Short mmCIF file of C-alpha atoms in Angstrom, two decimals:
data_model
loop_
_atom_site.label_atom_id
_atom_site.label_comp_id
_atom_site.label_asym_id
_atom_site.label_seq_id
_atom_site.Cartn_x
_atom_site.Cartn_y
_atom_site.Cartn_z
CA UNK N 24 -42.41 -78.91 0.13
CA UNK N 25 -46.09 -78.47 -0.68
CA UNK N 26 -46.96 -79.91 2.74
CA UNK N 27 -44.67 -77.32 4.34
CA UNK N 28 -46.61 -74.53 2.64
CA UNK N 29 -49.88 -76.17 3.64
CA UNK N 30 -48.93 -76.38 7.30
CA UNK N 31 -47.32 -72.96 7.59
CA UNK N 32 -49.89 -70.84 5.77
CA UNK N 33 -52.84 -71.69 8.04
CA UNK N 34 -55.66 -69.18 8.18
CA UNK N 35 -57.06 -68.19 11.59
CA UNK N 36 -60.34 -67.19 9.92
CA UNK N 37 -61.15 -70.87 9.52
CA UNK N 38 -60.56 -71.78 13.19
CA UNK N 39 -63.59 -72.32 15.42
CA UNK N 40 -62.84 -72.39 19.15
CA UNK N 41 -65.10 -73.94 21.78
CA UNK N 42 -64.97 -73.73 25.57
CA UNK N 43 -66.98 -74.73 28.61
CA UNK N 44 -69.77 -72.24 29.24
CA UNK N 45 -68.90 -69.31 31.51
CA UNK N 46 -65.22 -70.30 31.53
CA UNK N 47 -63.76 -66.78 31.86
CA UNK N 48 -64.15 -63.75 34.12
CA UNK N 49 -63.06 -60.15 33.69
CA UNK N 50 -61.01 -58.72 36.57
CA UNK N 51 -60.61 -55.21 35.11
CA UNK N 52 -60.05 -53.56 31.73
CA UNK N 53 -56.57 -55.03 31.39
CA UNK N 54 -56.87 -58.36 33.17
CA UNK N 55 -58.93 -61.56 33.02
CA UNK N 56 -58.68 -65.13 34.26
CA UNK N 57 -60.56 -68.38 33.90
CA UNK N 58 -63.22 -69.36 36.43
CA UNK N 59 -61.47 -70.38 39.68
CA UNK N 60 -61.38 -73.97 40.92
CA UNK N 61 -62.97 -75.35 37.76
CA UNK N 62 -62.57 -78.19 35.30
CA UNK N 63 -62.76 -76.67 31.80
CA UNK N 64 -62.59 -77.89 28.22
CA UNK N 65 -61.00 -75.94 25.34
CA UNK N 66 -61.10 -77.14 21.74
CA UNK N 67 -60.45 -75.93 18.19
CA UNK N 68 -62.12 -77.11 15.00
CA UNK N 69 -60.99 -76.03 11.53
CA UNK N 70 -63.39 -75.93 8.61
CA UNK N 71 -64.42 -74.32 5.33
CA UNK N 72 -67.91 -73.78 3.89
CA UNK N 73 -67.18 -76.79 1.65
CA UNK N 74 -65.88 -80.06 3.03
CA UNK N 75 -65.84 -81.63 6.49
CA UNK N 76 -64.52 -79.74 9.55
CA UNK N 77 -61.84 -81.51 11.57
CA UNK N 78 -60.95 -81.39 15.24
CA UNK N 79 -57.45 -79.96 15.66
CA UNK N 80 -57.23 -80.17 19.46
CA UNK N 81 -59.36 -80.91 22.49
CA UNK N 82 -57.86 -80.06 25.90
CA UNK N 83 -58.84 -80.13 29.55
CA UNK N 84 -57.80 -77.41 31.99
CA UNK N 85 -57.89 -77.51 35.80
CA UNK N 86 -57.82 -74.08 37.44
CA UNK N 87 -56.68 -73.00 40.89
CA UNK N 88 -58.07 -70.39 43.28
CA UNK N 89 -56.78 -67.58 41.03
CA UNK N 90 -58.48 -68.90 37.89
CA UNK N 91 -55.14 -70.00 36.43
CA UNK N 92 -53.83 -73.42 35.40
CA UNK N 93 -53.37 -75.54 38.52
CA UNK N 94 -49.77 -76.51 39.34
CA UNK N 95 -47.94 -78.29 42.16
CA UNK N 96 -48.66 -75.54 44.67
CA UNK N 97 -52.31 -74.61 44.53
CA UNK N 98 -52.87 -72.93 47.88
CA UNK N 99 -49.82 -71.26 49.39
CA UNK N 100 -48.85 -68.01 51.06
CA UNK N 101 -45.89 -67.70 48.70
CA UNK N 102 -44.56 -69.07 45.40
CA UNK N 103 -40.93 -69.56 44.42
CA UNK N 104 -41.62 -68.90 40.75
CA UNK N 105 -44.35 -67.20 38.71
CA UNK N 106 -44.30 -68.15 35.02
CA UNK N 107 -45.86 -65.47 32.81
CA UNK N 108 -46.82 -65.93 29.18
CA UNK N 109 -49.56 -66.20 26.57
CA UNK N 110 -51.31 -69.20 24.98
CA UNK N 111 -47.95 -70.98 24.59
CA UNK N 112 -47.63 -70.93 28.40
CA UNK N 113 -51.29 -71.70 28.99
CA UNK N 114 -50.88 -74.68 26.65
CA UNK N 115 -53.29 -74.33 23.75
CA UNK N 116 -52.85 -76.79 20.91
CA UNK N 117 -50.79 -79.54 22.54
CA UNK N 118 -52.77 -79.00 25.78
CA UNK N 119 -51.62 -77.62 29.17
CA UNK N 120 -48.03 -78.59 29.92
CA UNK N 121 -47.23 -76.54 33.04
CA UNK N 122 -49.55 -78.42 35.38
CA UNK N 123 -49.73 -80.25 38.70
CA UNK N 124 -48.17 -83.35 37.15
CA UNK N 125 -45.32 -81.66 35.28
CA UNK N 126 -44.24 -79.55 38.27
CA UNK N 127 -44.63 -82.23 40.97
CA UNK N 128 -40.92 -83.06 41.24
CA UNK N 129 -39.31 -79.68 40.61
CA UNK N 130 -38.41 -79.06 44.23
CA UNK N 131 -39.86 -75.54 44.25
CA UNK N 132 -43.34 -74.07 43.97
CA UNK N 133 -44.57 -72.79 40.60
CA UNK N 134 -47.54 -70.62 39.65
CA UNK N 135 -48.62 -70.69 35.99
CA UNK N 136 -49.78 -67.20 34.97
CA UNK N 137 -50.13 -67.97 31.26
CA UNK N 138 -53.29 -66.77 29.46
CA UNK N 139 -53.99 -66.70 25.73
CA UNK N 140 -53.85 -63.44 23.81
CA UNK N 141 -51.93 -61.54 26.48
CA UNK N 142 -48.77 -59.43 26.20
CA UNK N 143 -46.10 -57.95 28.46
CA UNK N 144 -48.39 -55.26 29.88
CA UNK N 145 -50.89 -57.92 30.90
CA UNK N 146 -48.04 -60.03 32.30
CA UNK N 147 -47.19 -57.12 34.60
CA UNK N 148 -50.87 -56.65 35.45
CA UNK N 149 -51.11 -60.32 36.35
CA UNK N 150 -48.04 -60.15 38.57
CA UNK N 151 -49.51 -57.14 40.39
CA UNK N 152 -52.86 -58.88 40.82
CA UNK N 153 -51.22 -62.01 42.26
CA UNK N 154 -48.70 -60.09 44.39
CA UNK N 155 -51.61 -58.46 46.23
CA UNK N 156 -52.81 -61.96 47.20
CA UNK N 157 -49.64 -63.99 47.67
CA UNK N 158 -45.86 -63.58 47.75
CA UNK N 159 -44.01 -63.99 44.43
CA UNK N 160 -40.27 -64.59 44.81
CA UNK N 161 -39.11 -64.84 41.21
CA UNK N 162 -40.46 -64.53 37.67
CA UNK N 163 -39.91 -66.38 34.39
CA UNK N 164 -41.35 -64.92 31.18
CA UNK N 165 -42.00 -67.16 28.18
CA UNK N 166 -42.82 -64.93 25.22
CA UNK N 167 -43.28 -64.87 21.47
CA UNK N 168 -42.52 -61.64 19.62
CA UNK N 169 -46.26 -60.91 19.18
CA UNK N 170 -46.50 -60.42 22.95
CA UNK N 171 -44.47 -57.21 22.61
CA UNK N 172 -47.08 -55.67 20.29
CA UNK N 173 -50.30 -56.40 22.19
CA UNK N 174 -52.51 -53.97 24.07
CA UNK N 175 -54.16 -55.07 27.32
CA UNK N 176 -57.84 -55.71 26.74
CA UNK N 177 -60.30 -57.88 28.62
CA UNK N 178 -63.42 -56.04 27.46
CA UNK N 179 -64.04 -58.79 24.88
CA UNK N 180 -65.21 -61.08 27.69
CA UNK N 181 -68.12 -58.84 28.67
CA UNK N 182 -68.93 -58.03 25.06
CA UNK N 183 -69.02 -61.72 24.18
CA UNK N 184 -70.81 -62.86 27.35
CA UNK N 185 -74.08 -63.74 25.52
CA UNK N 186 -72.01 -66.23 23.53
CA UNK N 187 -69.56 -67.31 26.24
CA UNK N 188 -72.34 -67.98 28.74
CA UNK N 189 -75.66 -68.25 26.96
CA UNK N 190 -74.60 -69.69 23.63
CA UNK N 191 -76.09 -66.74 21.71
CA UNK N 192 -73.26 -66.46 19.21
CA UNK N 193 -72.81 -64.94 15.78
CA UNK N 194 -70.17 -65.18 13.08
CA UNK N 195 -68.00 -62.54 14.75
CA UNK N 196 -67.32 -64.54 17.91
CA UNK N 197 -63.89 -66.13 18.24
CA UNK N 198 -64.93 -68.47 21.07
CA UNK N 199 -68.24 -70.31 21.40
CA UNK N 200 -69.56 -71.84 24.60
CA UNK N 201 -70.51 -75.51 24.46
CA UNK N 202 -72.25 -77.37 27.27
CA UNK N 203 -72.23 -80.80 25.66
CA UNK N 204 -69.67 -83.57 26.01
CA UNK N 205 -66.36 -82.61 24.39
CA UNK N 206 -66.04 -85.59 22.05
CA UNK N 207 -64.71 -85.55 18.49
CA UNK N 208 -68.15 -86.30 17.05
CA UNK N 209 -69.86 -83.54 19.03
CA UNK N 210 -67.20 -80.93 18.33
CA UNK N 211 -67.08 -81.63 14.61
CA UNK N 212 -70.88 -81.47 14.55
CA UNK N 213 -71.01 -78.05 16.22
CA UNK N 214 -68.07 -77.06 14.04
CA UNK N 215 -70.21 -77.72 10.97
CA UNK N 216 -72.97 -75.61 12.52
CA UNK N 217 -70.60 -72.70 13.12
CA UNK N 218 -69.13 -72.91 9.62
CA UNK N 219 -72.65 -72.71 8.22
CA UNK N 220 -73.48 -69.80 10.52
CA UNK N 221 -70.39 -67.86 9.54
CA UNK N 222 -71.02 -68.24 5.82
CA UNK N 223 -74.82 -68.28 5.85
CA UNK N 224 -75.13 -64.64 4.76
CA UNK N 225 -72.30 -64.84 2.24
CA UNK N 226 -73.04 -64.42 -1.41
CA UNK N 227 -72.26 -67.41 -3.66
CA UNK N 228 -69.21 -65.53 -4.93
CA UNK N 229 -67.84 -65.30 -1.38
CA UNK N 230 -68.32 -69.02 -0.89
CA UNK N 231 -66.58 -69.73 -4.18
CA UNK N 232 -63.72 -67.49 -3.10
CA UNK N 233 -63.41 -69.47 0.12
CA UNK N 234 -63.49 -72.69 -1.88
CA UNK N 235 -60.67 -71.43 -4.09
CA UNK N 236 -58.76 -70.53 -0.94
CA UNK N 237 -59.32 -74.02 0.43
CA UNK N 238 -58.07 -75.61 -2.80
CA UNK N 239 -55.10 -73.24 -2.81
CA UNK N 240 -53.96 -74.73 0.49
CA UNK N 241 -52.95 -77.75 -1.55
CA UNK N 242 -51.15 -75.70 -4.20
CA UNK N 243 -47.59 -74.64 -3.50
CA UNK N 244 -47.65 -72.00 -6.25
CA UNK N 245 -50.91 -70.47 -5.00
CA UNK N 246 -49.62 -70.31 -1.44
CA UNK N 247 -46.41 -68.58 -2.55
CA UNK N 248 -48.40 -66.04 -4.58
CA UNK N 249 -50.69 -65.46 -1.61
CA UNK N 250 -47.68 -64.94 0.63
CA UNK N 251 -46.21 -62.29 -1.68
CA UNK N 252 -49.58 -60.52 -1.87
CA UNK N 253 -49.84 -60.38 1.91
CA UNK N 254 -46.28 -59.09 2.18
CA UNK N 255 -47.12 -56.36 -0.33
CA UNK N 256 -50.20 -55.36 1.65
CA UNK N 257 -48.12 -55.14 4.81
CA UNK N 258 -45.63 -52.84 3.11
CA UNK N 259 -48.33 -50.30 2.34
CA UNK N 260 -49.81 -50.35 5.84
CA UNK N 261 -50.97 -46.95 7.04
CA UNK N 262 -48.72 -44.68 9.08
CA UNK N 263 -51.30 -44.59 11.85
CA UNK N 264 -51.12 -48.38 12.20
CA UNK N 265 -47.34 -48.23 12.43
CA UNK N 266 -47.58 -45.56 15.11
CA UNK N 267 -50.12 -47.64 17.00
CA UNK N 268 -47.83 -50.66 16.94
CA UNK N 269 -44.88 -48.53 18.06
CA UNK N 270 -46.91 -47.26 21.03
CA UNK N 271 -47.86 -50.83 21.97
CA UNK N 272 -44.24 -51.91 21.69
CA UNK N 273 -43.04 -49.13 23.99
CA UNK N 274 -45.75 -49.93 26.54
CA UNK N 275 -44.78 -53.58 26.60
CA UNK N 276 -41.07 -52.78 26.88
CA UNK N 277 -41.85 -50.48 29.83
CA UNK N 278 -43.81 -53.31 31.46
CA UNK N 279 -40.83 -55.64 31.01
CA UNK N 280 -38.49 -53.09 32.58
CA UNK N 281 -40.81 -52.67 35.57
CA UNK N 282 -40.83 -56.42 36.16
CA UNK N 283 -37.03 -56.56 35.87
CA UNK N 284 -36.70 -53.81 38.47
CA UNK N 285 -38.94 -55.73 40.83
CA UNK N 286 -37.30 -59.12 40.15
CA UNK N 287 -33.51 -58.74 39.58
CA UNK N 288 -33.14 -62.41 38.57
CA UNK N 289 -36.04 -62.40 36.10
CA UNK N 290 -35.49 -64.70 33.09
CA UNK N 291 -36.87 -63.94 29.65
CA UNK N 292 -37.14 -66.82 27.17
CA UNK N 293 -38.19 -66.08 23.57
CA UNK N 294 -40.06 -68.81 21.68
CA UNK N 295 -40.20 -68.97 17.87
CA UNK N 296 -43.54 -69.08 16.07
CA UNK N 297 -44.45 -71.53 13.33
CA UNK N 298 -43.43 -69.19 10.49
CA UNK N 299 -39.96 -68.85 12.03
CA UNK N 300 -38.99 -72.54 11.94
CA UNK N 301 -38.37 -75.15 9.28
CA UNK N 302 -36.83 -75.08 5.83
CA UNK N 303 -38.23 -71.67 4.86
CA UNK N 304 -38.42 -70.30 8.38
CA UNK N 305 -36.54 -67.33 9.77
CA UNK N 306 -36.98 -64.65 12.38
CA UNK N 307 -39.89 -62.47 11.39
CA UNK N 308 -39.85 -58.68 11.49
CA UNK N 309 -41.31 -58.44 14.99
CA UNK N 310 -38.76 -60.87 16.39
CA UNK N 311 -35.90 -58.93 14.81
CA UNK N 312 -37.25 -55.69 16.30
CA UNK N 313 -37.64 -57.25 19.74
CA UNK N 314 -34.16 -58.79 19.78
CA UNK N 315 -32.59 -55.57 18.52
CA UNK N 316 -34.26 -53.56 21.28
CA UNK N 317 -33.37 -56.09 23.97
CA UNK N 318 -29.76 -55.91 22.86
CA UNK N 319 -29.77 -52.10 22.79
CA UNK N 320 -31.23 -51.98 26.32
CA UNK N 321 -28.82 -54.66 27.58
CA UNK N 322 -31.66 -56.95 28.59
CA UNK N 323 -30.48 -60.59 28.72
CA UNK N 324 -32.73 -63.18 27.11
CA UNK N 325 -32.67 -66.78 25.95
CA UNK N 326 -34.15 -68.52 22.91
CA UNK N 327 -35.86 -71.89 23.11
CA UNK N 328 -35.36 -73.38 19.66
CA UNK N 329 -38.26 -75.41 18.23
CA UNK N 330 -38.68 -77.14 14.86
CA UNK N 331 -41.55 -77.63 12.42
CA UNK N 332 -42.40 -81.01 13.96
CA UNK N 333 -42.92 -79.30 17.33
CA UNK N 334 -46.12 -77.56 16.13
CA UNK N 335 -49.68 -78.71 15.56
CA UNK N 336 -50.62 -79.91 12.06
CA UNK N 337 -52.54 -76.73 11.16
CA UNK N 338 -52.83 -74.63 14.30
CA UNK N 339 -49.95 -72.30 15.16
CA UNK N 340 -49.42 -73.64 18.70
CA UNK N 341 -46.87 -76.24 19.79
CA UNK N 342 -47.92 -79.88 20.04
CA UNK N 343 -47.11 -82.13 23.00
CA UNK N 344 -43.56 -82.71 21.72
CA UNK N 345 -43.04 -78.95 21.42
CA UNK N 346 -44.34 -78.31 24.91
CA UNK N 347 -42.02 -81.00 26.29
CA UNK N 348 -39.15 -79.04 24.75
CA UNK N 349 -40.50 -75.81 26.22
CA UNK N 350 -40.63 -77.43 29.67
CA UNK N 351 -36.96 -78.37 29.37
CA UNK N 352 -36.03 -74.86 28.23
CA UNK N 353 -37.83 -73.45 31.25
CA UNK N 354 -36.65 -75.79 33.99
CA UNK N 355 -33.62 -77.94 33.14
CA UNK N 356 -30.69 -76.74 35.24
CA UNK N 357 -32.73 -73.91 36.74
CA UNK N 358 -33.31 -72.85 40.33
CA UNK N 359 -35.36 -69.76 41.27
CA UNK N 360 -33.28 -66.77 42.26
CA UNK N 361 -30.20 -67.92 40.34
CA UNK N 362 -28.68 -65.17 38.23
CA UNK N 363 -27.02 -67.58 35.81
CA UNK N 364 -27.84 -71.01 34.46
CA UNK N 365 -26.26 -73.51 32.09
CA UNK N 366 -27.23 -72.87 28.48
CA UNK N 367 -25.21 -75.56 26.77
CA UNK N 368 -26.82 -77.27 23.80
CA UNK N 369 -28.09 -80.77 24.48
CA UNK N 370 -28.38 -83.48 21.85
CA UNK N 371 -30.84 -86.38 21.53
CA UNK N 372 -34.01 -84.37 21.09
CA UNK N 373 -33.52 -81.74 23.74
CA UNK N 374 -34.07 -78.11 22.73
CA UNK N 375 -31.18 -75.79 22.05
CA UNK N 376 -31.23 -72.95 24.58
CA UNK N 377 -28.96 -70.00 23.82
CA UNK N 378 -28.42 -67.06 26.13
CA UNK N 379 -28.14 -63.55 24.67
CA UNK N 380 -27.14 -60.29 26.24
#
């Protein structure tokens, strides 16, 4: 039970992400991609100011002419299916899963439009960007509930360019460029450097607080207390923040409706997040809001059910096993342009896919 708390109450503040230098490009204010036709590395190291950082994942990414993950159909005048999504579709954590190899025998062409940190508005922006350059015949959306509450923003790429390109980073950067070889030893070494940089200006009391937080990861009671504190803070969130989230939600729902109007056979698959699975898991507030609104608007959707063992040890992304399940949710029994598909539960390790609406 203590291990469950440890794995589910991860803290993003202690994640240090590294990528190949100059890996991203800004298209406009609401759209970005990776560098086209490139071989890139993406990695995440977790660490505290005390102790040894550890490498959580280290992935390679091949991009196509659009700056997106390369699939079975790199250069075509048309694509049977565009898959839109966030980091779960891109494949952070367990590494890219919707790739040239995994789509080779599907029998139809697939374009992977997944990019981390994006939401439904950016999904629609991506579809528009690609539709101006190639024909898209059908769309599949793989989404977590957070995607319905995100605002399109690619300005962070230009703002962080000194770090993303030149390596001139500070403690505020979420991604750091790294031009060395992406080995465990190298990444854990630069991870130690970044931990030191982030906490260099901290007072001793701040470091002790972080140490107590680190020790609390191993204490079930402390994690439960911390959870209740965070829930209490959320309950007293300002009205302006609630209004901001409501505006984001409406914008993302409008983007979904516009895609459905353009693609009558569009499929929407909802994916649970780590805090929604396992013994103490359950649909979080955002997921309940999203499903309620989808039902009220008569928008059909499916759920791809994952379990605790389908996620990384600390990071909130699926592992390879989880992404294998996601692949089956997306493609087993599916043909582009089909209005209906089989959603029967499958035993022996296959995910449970339920259709709603």
